[in-house]
CSV table of C-alpha atoms in Angstrom, one decimal:
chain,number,residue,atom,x,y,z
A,1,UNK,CA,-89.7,-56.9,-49.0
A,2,UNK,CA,-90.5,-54.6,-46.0
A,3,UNK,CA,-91.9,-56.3,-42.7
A,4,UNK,CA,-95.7,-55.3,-42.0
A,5,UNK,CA,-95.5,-53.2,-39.0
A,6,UNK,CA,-98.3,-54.3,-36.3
A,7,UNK,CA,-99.2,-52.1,-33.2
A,8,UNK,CA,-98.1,-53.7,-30.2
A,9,UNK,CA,-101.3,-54.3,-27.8
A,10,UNK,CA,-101.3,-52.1,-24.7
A,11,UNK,CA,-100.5,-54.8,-21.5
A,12,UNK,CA,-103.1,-55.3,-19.7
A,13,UNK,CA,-104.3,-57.1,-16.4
A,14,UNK,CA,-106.7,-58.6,-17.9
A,15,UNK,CA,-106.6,-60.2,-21.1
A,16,UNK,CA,-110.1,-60.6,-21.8
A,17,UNK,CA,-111.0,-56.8,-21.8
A,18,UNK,CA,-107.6,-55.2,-22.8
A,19,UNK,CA,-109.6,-51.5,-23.1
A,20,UNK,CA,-109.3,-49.7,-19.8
A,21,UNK,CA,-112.7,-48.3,-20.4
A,22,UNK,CA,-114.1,-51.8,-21.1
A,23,UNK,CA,-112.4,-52.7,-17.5
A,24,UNK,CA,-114.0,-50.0,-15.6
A,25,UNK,CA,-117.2,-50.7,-17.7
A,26,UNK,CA,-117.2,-54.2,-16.9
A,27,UNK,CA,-115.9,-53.8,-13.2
A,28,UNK,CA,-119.2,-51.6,-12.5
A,29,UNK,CA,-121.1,-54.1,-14.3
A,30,UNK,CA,-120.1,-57.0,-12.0
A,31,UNK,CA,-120.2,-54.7,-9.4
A,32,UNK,CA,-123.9,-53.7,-10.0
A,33,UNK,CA,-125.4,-57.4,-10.3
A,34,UNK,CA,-123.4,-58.5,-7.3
A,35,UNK,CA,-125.3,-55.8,-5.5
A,36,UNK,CA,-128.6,-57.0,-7.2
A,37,UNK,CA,-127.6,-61.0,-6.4
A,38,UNK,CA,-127.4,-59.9,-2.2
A,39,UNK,CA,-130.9,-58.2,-2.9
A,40,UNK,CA,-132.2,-61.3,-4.6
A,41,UNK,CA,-130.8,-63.4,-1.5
A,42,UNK,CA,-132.2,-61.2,1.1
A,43,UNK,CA,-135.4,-61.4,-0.1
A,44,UNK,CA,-135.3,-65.4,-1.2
A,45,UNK,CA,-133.4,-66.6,2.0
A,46,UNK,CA,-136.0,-65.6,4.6
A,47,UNK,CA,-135.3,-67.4,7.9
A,48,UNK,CA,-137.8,-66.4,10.6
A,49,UNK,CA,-135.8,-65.8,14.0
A,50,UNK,CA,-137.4,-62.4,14.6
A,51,UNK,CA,-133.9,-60.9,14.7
A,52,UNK,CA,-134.3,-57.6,12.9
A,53,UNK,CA,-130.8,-57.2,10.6
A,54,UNK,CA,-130.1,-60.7,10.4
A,55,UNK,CA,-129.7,-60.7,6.9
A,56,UNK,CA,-126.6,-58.1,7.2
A,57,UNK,CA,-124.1,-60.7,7.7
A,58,UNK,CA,-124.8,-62.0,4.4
A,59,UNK,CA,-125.6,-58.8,2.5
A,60,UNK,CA,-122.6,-56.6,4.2
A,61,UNK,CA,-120.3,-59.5,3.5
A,62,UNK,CA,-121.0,-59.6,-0.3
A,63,UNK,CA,-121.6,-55.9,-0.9
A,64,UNK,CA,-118.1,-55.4,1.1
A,65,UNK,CA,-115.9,-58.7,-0.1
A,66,UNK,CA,-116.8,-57.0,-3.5
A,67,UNK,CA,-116.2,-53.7,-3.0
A,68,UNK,CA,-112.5,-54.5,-1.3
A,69,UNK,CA,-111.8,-56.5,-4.3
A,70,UNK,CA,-112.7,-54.0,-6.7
A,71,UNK,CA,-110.3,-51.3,-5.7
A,72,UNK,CA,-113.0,-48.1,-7.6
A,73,UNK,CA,-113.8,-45.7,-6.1
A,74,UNK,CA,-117.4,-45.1,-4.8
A,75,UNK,CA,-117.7,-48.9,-5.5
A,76,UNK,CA,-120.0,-49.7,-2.5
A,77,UNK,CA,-122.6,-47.1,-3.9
A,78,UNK,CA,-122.5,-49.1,-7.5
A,79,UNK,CA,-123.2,-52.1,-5.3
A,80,UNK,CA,-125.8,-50.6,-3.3
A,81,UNK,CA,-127.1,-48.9,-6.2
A,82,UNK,CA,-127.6,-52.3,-7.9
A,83,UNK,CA,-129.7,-53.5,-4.4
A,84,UNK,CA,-132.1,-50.2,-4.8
A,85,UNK,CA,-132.6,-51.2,-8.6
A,86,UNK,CA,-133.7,-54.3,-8.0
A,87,UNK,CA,-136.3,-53.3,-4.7
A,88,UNK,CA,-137.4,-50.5,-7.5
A,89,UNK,CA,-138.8,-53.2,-9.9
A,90,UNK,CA,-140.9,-54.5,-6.7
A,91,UNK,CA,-139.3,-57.8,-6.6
A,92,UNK,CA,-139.1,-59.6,-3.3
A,93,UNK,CA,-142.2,-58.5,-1.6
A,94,UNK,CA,-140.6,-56.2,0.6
A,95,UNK,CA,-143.4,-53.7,1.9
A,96,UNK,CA,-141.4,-50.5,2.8
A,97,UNK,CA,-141.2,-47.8,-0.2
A,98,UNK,CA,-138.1,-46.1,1.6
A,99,UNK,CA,-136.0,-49.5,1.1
A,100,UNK,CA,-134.4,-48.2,-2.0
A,101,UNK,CA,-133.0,-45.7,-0.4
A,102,UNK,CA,-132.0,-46.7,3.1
A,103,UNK,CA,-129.1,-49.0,0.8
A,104,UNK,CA,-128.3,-46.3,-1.3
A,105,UNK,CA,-127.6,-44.0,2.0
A,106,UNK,CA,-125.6,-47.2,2.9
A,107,UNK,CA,-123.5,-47.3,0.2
A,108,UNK,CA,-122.8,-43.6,0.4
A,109,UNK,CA,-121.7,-44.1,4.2
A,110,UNK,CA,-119.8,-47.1,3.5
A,111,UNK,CA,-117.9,-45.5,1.1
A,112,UNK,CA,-117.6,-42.4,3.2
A,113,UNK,CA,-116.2,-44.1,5.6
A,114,UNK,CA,-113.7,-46.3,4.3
A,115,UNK,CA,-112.4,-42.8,2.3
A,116,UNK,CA,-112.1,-41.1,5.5
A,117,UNK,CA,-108.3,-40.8,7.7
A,118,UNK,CA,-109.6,-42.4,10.7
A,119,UNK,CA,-110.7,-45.9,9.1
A,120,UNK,CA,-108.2,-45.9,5.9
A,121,UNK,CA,-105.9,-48.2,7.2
A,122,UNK,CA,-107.6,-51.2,5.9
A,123,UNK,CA,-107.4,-53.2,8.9
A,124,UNK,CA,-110.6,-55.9,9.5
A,125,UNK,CA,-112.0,-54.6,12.4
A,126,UNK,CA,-112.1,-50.8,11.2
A,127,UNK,CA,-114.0,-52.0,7.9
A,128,UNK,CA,-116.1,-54.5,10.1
A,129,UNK,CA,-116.9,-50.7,12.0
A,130,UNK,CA,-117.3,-49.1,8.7
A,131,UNK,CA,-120.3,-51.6,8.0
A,132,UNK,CA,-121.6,-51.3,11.5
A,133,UNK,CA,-122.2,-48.0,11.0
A,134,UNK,CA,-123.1,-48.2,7.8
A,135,UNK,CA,-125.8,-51.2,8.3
A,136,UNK,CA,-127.0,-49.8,11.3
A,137,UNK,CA,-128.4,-46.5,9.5
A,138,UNK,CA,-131.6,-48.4,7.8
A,139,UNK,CA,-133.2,-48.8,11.5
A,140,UNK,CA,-132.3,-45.6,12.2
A,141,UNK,CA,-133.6,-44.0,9.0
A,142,UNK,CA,-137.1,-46.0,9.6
A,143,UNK,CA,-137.7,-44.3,13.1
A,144,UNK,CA,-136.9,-41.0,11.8
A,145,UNK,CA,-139.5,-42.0,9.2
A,146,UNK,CA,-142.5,-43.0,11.5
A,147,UNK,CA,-141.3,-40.2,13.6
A,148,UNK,CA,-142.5,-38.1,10.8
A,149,UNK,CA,-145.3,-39.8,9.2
A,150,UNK,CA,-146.4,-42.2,11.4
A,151,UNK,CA,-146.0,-45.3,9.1
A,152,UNK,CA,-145.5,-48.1,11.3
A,153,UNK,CA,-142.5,-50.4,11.2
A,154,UNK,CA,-143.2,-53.9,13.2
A,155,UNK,CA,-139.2,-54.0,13.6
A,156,UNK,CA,-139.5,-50.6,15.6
A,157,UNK,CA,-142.7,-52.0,17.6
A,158,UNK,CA,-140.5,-52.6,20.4
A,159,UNK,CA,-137.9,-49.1,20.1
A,160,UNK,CA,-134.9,-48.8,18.5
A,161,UNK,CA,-132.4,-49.5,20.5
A,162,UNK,CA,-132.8,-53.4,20.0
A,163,UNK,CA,-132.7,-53.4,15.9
A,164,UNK,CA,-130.1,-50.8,16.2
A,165,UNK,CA,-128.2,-53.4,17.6
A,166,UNK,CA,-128.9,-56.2,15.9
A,167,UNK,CA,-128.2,-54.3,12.8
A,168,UNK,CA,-125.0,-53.0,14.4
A,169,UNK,CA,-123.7,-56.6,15.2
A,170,UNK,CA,-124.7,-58.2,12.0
A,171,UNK,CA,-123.2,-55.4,9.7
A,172,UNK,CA,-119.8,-55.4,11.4
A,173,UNK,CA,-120.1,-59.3,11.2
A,174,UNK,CA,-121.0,-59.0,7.7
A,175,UNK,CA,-118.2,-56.6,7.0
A,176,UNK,CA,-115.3,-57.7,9.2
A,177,UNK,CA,-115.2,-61.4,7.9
A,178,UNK,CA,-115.5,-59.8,4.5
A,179,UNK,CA,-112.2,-58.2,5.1
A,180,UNK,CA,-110.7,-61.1,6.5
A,181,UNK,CA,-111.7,-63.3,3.7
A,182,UNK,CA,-110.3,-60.9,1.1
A,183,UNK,CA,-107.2,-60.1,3.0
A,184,UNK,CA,-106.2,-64.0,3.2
A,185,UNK,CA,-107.4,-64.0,-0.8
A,186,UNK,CA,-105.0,-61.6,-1.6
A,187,UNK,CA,-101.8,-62.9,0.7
A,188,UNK,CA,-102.3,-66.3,-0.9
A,189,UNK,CA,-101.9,-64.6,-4.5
């Protein structure tokens, strides 16, 4: 009697999707909601101390934690991208139509930025700058934007230079104890 001949399964790091499709499928997926959960606690953990960009140490430092883990490509966008999904379906009150896209443009930079030469290295402090950078384009983006249609912003009632700090400081917080966290994850493995 002849033996039955069964494929042998392709190894796999995971062993609950074995499919490399299903992986990348199911790494943009968890990608995607993480980026929608940091929307939902931006808008749900609202802590008045009139410090415009406050909420980048928390946002930066799940959008990037997840992102470092993830190892895709473009993977700060799919984060970002899930954030500007979730502002689309109006949820969290936020009044600013351009919100969407200010964390879109910040996942592109992000990304951008950690691709480039200069801040490859993948040293904490040169992601933490990454996410400065990065963060610190929504205050920009809203001057530009009541420079040229005169909506008011009551973070900009005061200049720019002030949020543009703030936003600064909290998105290289955010960022840099992101990469420290998942740098100490990953030597303890």
């Amino acid at each position: 009697m002849k033996k039955p001949i069964t494929p042998v399964l392709q190894k796999s790091i995971s062993s609950i999707f074995p499919d490399k499709r299903v992986q990348t499928l199911a790494g943009i997926f968890v990608l995607f909601l993480v980026g929608m959960m940091a929307m939902l606690l931006h808008a749900k953990l609202r802590v008045p101390l009139h410090l415009p960009g406050k909420q980048g140490l928390l946002f930066m430092f799940l959008i990037v934690s997840s992102s470092l883990m993830s190892g895709f490509r473009f993977s700060t966008l799919i984060a970002t991208t899930g954030s500007a999904a979730l502002l689309l379906t109006g949820f969290g009150g936020f009044s600013d139509p351009f919100m969407p896209v200010y964390y879109v443009v910040l996942g592109v930079m992000m990304d951008l930025l950690l691709d480039s030469s200069s801040l490859s290295s993948g040293k904490a402090w040169s992601i933490g700058l990454a996410g400065a950078l990065s963060f610190s384009v929504i205050p920009l983006s809203r001057a530009l934007i009541a420079f040229l249609t005169g909506l008011p912003f009551p973070s900009l009632f005061n200049g720019v230079a002030y949020p543009w700090l703030t936003h600064l400081l909290f998105g290289f917080l955010g960022s840099y104890v992101a990469a420290l966290a998942v740098k100490s994850a990953v030597s303890e493995k």
